[in-house]
XYZ file of C-alpha atoms in Angstrom:
344
model
C 15.299 26.290 -56.384
C 18.048 25.211 -53.992
C 17.618 22.760 -51.108
C 15.121 23.983 -48.525
C 17.088 25.645 -45.675
C 15.521 23.640 -42.825
C 18.621 23.633 -40.658
C 19.090 27.372 -41.202
C 15.532 27.905 -39.956
C 16.181 25.777 -36.871
C 19.327 27.812 -36.165
C 17.403 31.085 -36.512
C 14.703 29.818 -34.160
C 17.180 28.496 -31.583
C 18.944 31.870 -31.556
C 15.655 33.516 -30.575
C 15.095 30.963 -27.812
C 18.325 32.118 -26.173
C 19.172 28.509 -25.234
C 22.573 26.816 -25.531
C 21.286 23.299 -24.871
C 18.106 21.303 -25.258
C 16.168 19.822 -28.146
C 13.483 21.353 -30.353
C 10.920 18.649 -31.237
C 7.955 19.400 -33.515
C 5.319 17.341 -35.294
C 3.623 18.069 -38.606
C -0.071 17.783 -39.410
C -1.874 14.532 -40.114
C -4.362 13.715 -42.857
C -7.980 14.407 -41.872
C -10.945 12.399 -43.180
C -14.471 13.660 -43.792
C -16.812 12.165 -41.158
C -18.342 8.813 -42.094
C -16.377 8.561 -45.339
C -12.978 7.685 -46.762
C -12.519 11.061 -48.489
C -9.620 13.170 -47.276
C -9.752 16.897 -46.637
C -7.246 18.811 -48.757
C -4.016 18.619 -46.770
C -2.319 21.779 -45.532
C 0.841 21.490 -43.458
C 1.174 23.177 -40.079
C 2.865 26.460 -41.007
C 5.367 26.478 -38.137
C 6.360 22.889 -38.894
C 6.791 23.708 -42.573
C 9.066 26.630 -41.725
C 11.310 24.359 -39.652
C 11.278 21.354 -42.018
C 10.230 22.272 -45.545
C 8.049 19.141 -45.557
C 4.588 19.560 -47.064
C 3.466 15.936 -46.528
C 1.509 14.521 -43.564
C 2.858 12.425 -40.714
C 6.390 13.823 -40.352
C 8.270 15.150 -37.336
C 11.562 17.016 -36.894
C 14.074 17.734 -34.159
C 17.082 19.960 -33.597
C 19.755 19.375 -30.960
C 20.755 22.916 -30.009
C 24.052 21.932 -28.380
C 25.403 19.883 -31.305
C 23.527 21.844 -34.010
C 22.134 18.606 -35.439
C 18.890 18.647 -37.447
C 16.951 15.365 -37.580
C 13.996 14.506 -39.823
C 11.493 11.799 -38.850
C 9.698 10.121 -41.750
C 6.520 7.978 -41.572
C 7.160 4.401 -42.643
C 5.115 3.254 -45.649
C 4.426 -0.487 -45.764
C 4.385 -2.491 -48.964
C 0.577 -2.693 -48.776
C 0.270 1.084 -48.376
C 2.671 1.670 -51.267
C 0.207 -0.065 -53.598
C -2.222 2.784 -52.929
C 0.011 5.820 -52.466
C 3.193 4.868 -54.305
C 6.710 4.013 -53.167
C 8.116 6.931 -51.136
C 11.665 8.304 -51.291
C 14.269 6.661 -49.072
C 15.344 8.135 -45.748
C 18.522 9.419 -47.367
C 16.583 11.033 -50.205
C 14.287 12.787 -47.738
C 17.276 13.901 -45.632
C 19.125 15.383 -48.605
C 16.047 17.005 -50.165
C 15.255 18.971 -47.017
C 18.748 19.785 -45.783
C 18.806 17.686 -42.590
C 21.829 16.067 -40.945
C 20.059 12.769 -40.261
C 16.775 10.987 -40.944
C 14.912 8.240 -39.065
C 11.426 6.764 -39.112
C 8.812 8.296 -36.825
C 8.486 4.995 -34.947
C 12.017 5.626 -33.639
C 11.413 9.140 -32.235
C 11.509 8.081 -28.587
C 14.726 6.119 -29.035
C 16.505 8.878 -30.989
C 15.448 11.713 -28.669
C 16.182 9.603 -25.599
C 19.739 8.991 -26.819
C 20.283 12.765 -26.958
C 19.492 13.014 -23.213
C 17.999 16.520 -23.523
C 17.857 18.625 -20.384
C 14.791 20.348 -21.807
C 12.573 19.917 -24.871
C 11.046 22.863 -26.689
C 7.840 22.145 -28.590
C 4.734 23.877 -29.924
C 1.438 24.046 -28.004
C -0.280 21.671 -30.427
C 2.529 19.104 -29.942
C 2.665 19.220 -26.131
C 0.718 15.975 -25.554
C 3.033 14.070 -27.912
C 6.057 15.339 -25.954
C 4.807 14.858 -22.391
C 7.448 12.201 -21.690
C 10.125 14.908 -21.668
C 10.956 17.877 -19.469
C 9.186 20.599 -21.430
C 9.905 24.301 -21.600
C 6.800 26.532 -21.625
C 5.216 25.786 -25.013
C 4.622 29.453 -25.871
C 8.389 30.015 -25.808
C 9.054 28.013 -28.978
C 6.023 29.408 -30.767
C 7.164 32.981 -30.084
C 10.675 32.156 -31.323
C 9.407 30.525 -34.527
C 7.070 33.443 -35.222
C 9.882 35.950 -34.775
C 12.181 33.929 -37.052
C 9.472 33.653 -39.737
C 9.201 37.435 -40.013
C 12.699 37.698 -41.516
C 12.785 36.037 -44.939
C 16.019 34.509 -46.240
C 17.140 34.355 -49.878
C 15.416 31.010 -50.474
C 12.095 32.306 -49.170
C 12.331 35.540 -51.161
C 12.972 33.576 -54.355
C 9.951 31.330 -53.747
C 7.707 34.279 -52.829
C 8.822 36.154 -55.942
C 7.821 33.169 -58.089
C 4.430 32.920 -56.350
C 3.798 36.572 -57.156
C 5.003 36.312 -60.746
C 2.598 33.435 -61.405
C -0.317 35.167 -59.681
C 0.381 38.523 -61.342
C 0.332 36.928 -64.786
C -2.988 35.253 -63.948
C -4.508 38.606 -62.934
C -3.409 40.160 -66.232
C -4.989 37.273 -68.154
C -8.260 37.774 -66.280
C -8.246 41.479 -67.139
C -7.889 40.601 -70.822
C -10.489 37.845 -70.839
C -13.226 39.248 -68.551
C -16.400 40.105 -70.467
C -19.834 41.483 -69.622
C -22.215 38.588 -69.003
C -19.682 36.310 -67.319
C -20.318 34.979 -63.800
C -17.938 35.926 -60.996
C -17.063 32.287 -60.431
C -15.914 31.919 -64.062
C -13.112 34.340 -63.326
C -12.245 32.506 -60.121
C -12.106 29.191 -61.972
C -9.902 30.664 -64.668
C -7.537 32.133 -62.059
C -7.213 28.836 -60.201
C -6.525 26.949 -63.423
C -3.851 29.424 -64.474
C -1.897 29.364 -61.199
C -2.080 25.577 -60.835
C -0.830 25.138 -64.394
C 2.246 27.220 -63.525
C 3.206 25.203 -60.456
C 1.167 26.593 -57.561
C -0.221 23.915 -55.270
C -3.470 25.693 -54.356
C -5.087 29.084 -53.759
C -3.409 30.994 -50.949
C -6.931 31.776 -49.670
C -10.490 31.626 -50.989
C -10.439 33.884 -54.042
C -12.773 36.885 -54.057
C -14.348 37.910 -57.365
C -16.785 40.721 -56.651
C -18.645 42.983 -59.040
C -20.186 46.302 -58.102
C -21.286 46.600 -54.486
C -20.102 43.072 -53.740
C -16.601 44.526 -53.738
C -17.460 46.492 -50.587
C -17.797 43.199 -48.654
C -14.272 42.619 -47.348
C -14.378 38.814 -47.446
C -17.033 38.265 -50.103
C -16.998 34.576 -51.090
C -20.266 33.838 -52.903
C -18.721 34.616 -56.313
C -22.046 33.839 -58.003
C -23.232 37.128 -59.547
C -23.292 37.977 -63.224
C -21.130 40.802 -64.578
C -24.223 42.221 -66.235
C -23.656 45.975 -65.993
C -20.937 47.563 -68.113
C -20.798 50.546 -65.730
C -19.788 48.303 -62.822
C -16.256 47.462 -61.765
C -15.079 43.975 -60.814
C -12.610 43.355 -57.992
C -10.435 40.232 -57.964
C -8.586 39.428 -54.738
C -6.675 36.219 -55.430
C -3.260 34.635 -55.062
C -1.612 31.284 -55.524
C 0.618 29.376 -53.112
C 3.924 28.267 -54.622
C 6.353 26.102 -52.665
C 4.112 26.610 -49.615
C 4.555 30.416 -49.722
C 1.555 32.632 -50.405
C 0.841 35.578 -52.658
C -1.971 38.085 -52.145
C -2.985 40.459 -54.958
C -6.081 42.628 -55.418
C -6.916 44.456 -58.637
C -10.042 46.260 -59.879
C -11.086 47.027 -63.435
C -14.272 47.992 -65.351
C -16.730 45.357 -66.530
C -17.227 47.402 -69.703
C -14.518 48.787 -71.982
C -13.657 51.706 -69.689
C -14.257 53.205 -66.245
C -17.187 55.518 -65.707
C -16.150 59.012 -64.577
C -17.170 58.307 -60.971
C -15.402 54.943 -60.876
C -12.243 56.455 -62.339
C -12.192 59.174 -59.667
C -12.441 56.677 -56.796
C -9.960 54.304 -58.448
C -7.491 57.176 -58.829
C -7.713 57.996 -55.121
C -6.899 54.386 -54.190
C -4.037 54.332 -56.694
C -2.653 57.533 -55.144
C -2.861 55.914 -51.712
C -0.903 52.906 -52.927
C 1.806 54.889 -54.689
C 2.244 57.301 -51.771
C 2.667 54.502 -49.233
C 5.070 52.511 -51.447
C 7.219 55.616 -51.859
C 7.181 56.293 -48.106
C 7.966 52.739 -46.982
C 11.508 52.310 -45.646
C 13.351 50.530 -42.845
C 12.485 51.797 -39.341
C 9.242 53.418 -40.528
C 6.250 52.581 -38.356
C 3.492 50.540 -39.987
C 0.767 52.542 -38.259
C 2.229 55.710 -39.769
C 1.880 54.140 -43.221
C -1.767 53.383 -42.496
C -2.428 56.968 -41.407
C -0.622 58.287 -44.498
C -2.929 56.240 -46.722
C -5.951 57.470 -44.761
C -4.860 61.077 -45.224
C -4.498 60.653 -49.004
C -7.964 59.094 -49.058
C -9.436 61.944 -47.008
C -7.900 64.574 -49.282
C -9.294 62.819 -52.353
C -12.774 62.412 -50.902
C -12.772 66.077 -49.857
C -11.738 67.079 -53.359
C -14.693 65.143 -54.826
C -17.136 66.614 -52.310
C -17.955 63.203 -50.839
C -16.609 64.451 -47.507
C -17.002 67.962 -46.137
C -15.202 69.777 -43.386
C -11.489 70.146 -42.691
C -8.760 67.532 -43.025
C -7.724 67.800 -39.359
C -11.233 67.013 -38.120
C -11.674 64.151 -40.585
C -8.402 62.563 -39.495
C -9.011 63.122 -35.782
C -12.396 61.387 -36.007
C -11.145 58.508 -38.203
C -13.834 59.193 -40.791
C -11.879 57.304 -43.479
C -12.469 54.174 -41.392
C -15.991 54.067 -42.795
C -14.493 53.647 -46.262
C -11.429 51.594 -45.250
C -12.293 49.602 -42.107
C -9.240 47.358 -42.426
C -5.521 47.930 -41.944
C -3.248 49.075 -44.773
C -1.642 45.653 -45.046
C -0.123 42.633 -43.334
C 2.961 40.465 -43.382
C 3.004 37.574 -45.868
C 4.930 34.331 -46.140
C 3.899 30.735 -45.534
C 0.515 32.140 -44.524
C -1.306 34.881 -46.394
C -1.768 36.792 -43.143
C 1.617 35.756 -41.842
C 2.769 35.799 -38.234
C 4.138 38.979 -36.665
C 3.365 42.611 -37.261
C-alpha cells in the first residue's frame, strides 16, 4: 500500500465546500472506558476523521488551510510514564510522513498553530463544534455534507484497500463453505470467519456477523448465532465481512447444511441468483439505483409466479409491491469506511 492520501482527501472535501479561504479543523475519537472499570471499549475511529487523516488511533486532530493548501496533523503527546504502558510512539516526523501531511504538531499546540493561520472562518464537524467554539465557525452541516460527498467517490488507494478487504473476506467465506458440517453451532462458523479474516490482516469485523440457519435467515439482522445446524435439509446463510485498512467488506452467501440443496431450496436460491446476475449486468454509469431495485423485484416476481408461490399478473404484483413481503430491504448500499457508507 502507498502512503494514505490524507491531503488528497482534504483537497477533495475543500473543493466541495466551494471555499477559497478558511481552515478545516477536525478531531478524532477518544478512547472510551467501561463504567466503573479500567477496561476500554474496542476503539473505532470517527469515519469522517479517518477519511481526512488516515489515522486509526485515538486522540488525534487534523487541519487543512484551504488558501495555502497545507495539511497539518496533530498528535497526542505520550509521556515517558505512559510509554511504559502503551509503548514508545512514532515521532512527529514519522507520523507526518506515514499519513501524507505537510506538517505535524502535538495536540497541545492546536490553539497556537490555528491562531497563527488567522483563519477568517473555520469549518468543522457537528461533533467537534464545542472544541472549536473559539473560532468563527461556518455552519457545521456544511463540512459534513462536503466530506460525505467526497467519500462517495473512491480514489485508487481506497479501491486497492477495498479490493484487499473483499479478497480476504471472500476466501474466508469459501473456507466456511468447505468446513461447515451438520451438527455445528452457528457461532462456530462466526468464530472461524473472524479468525480467518484477522489472520489475513483485517482489524475487526466490518459489522456483527450473521450466521443463520433455516428460518433464522429470514431475520434481516439476526445476531443470536446460537442454533445448531441440525437439519440437513436446511440452508445456512452467512452475512459477514472483515475491515481491512479501515475499509469494510460486506458479503452474504447461502449454502445447504447437508451435501446438496433440496429441490425447493434450489428453486428459491436460483431466483435470487438470477436477481443478482440480472442487476450486475444492468448496472452502469448514470443508471438509477431505484431502477436496479425494481429490476431485481421484477425478476423475483417472475420467479415466484413460475413456482406458483404468487398468483395473478406481473403488472399487478409490481404495482402493489408484493415482492416487498419477501425482500423488505433495498437492493444494496454504498460501502467504504463504513459498511453502510455515506451517500446514496
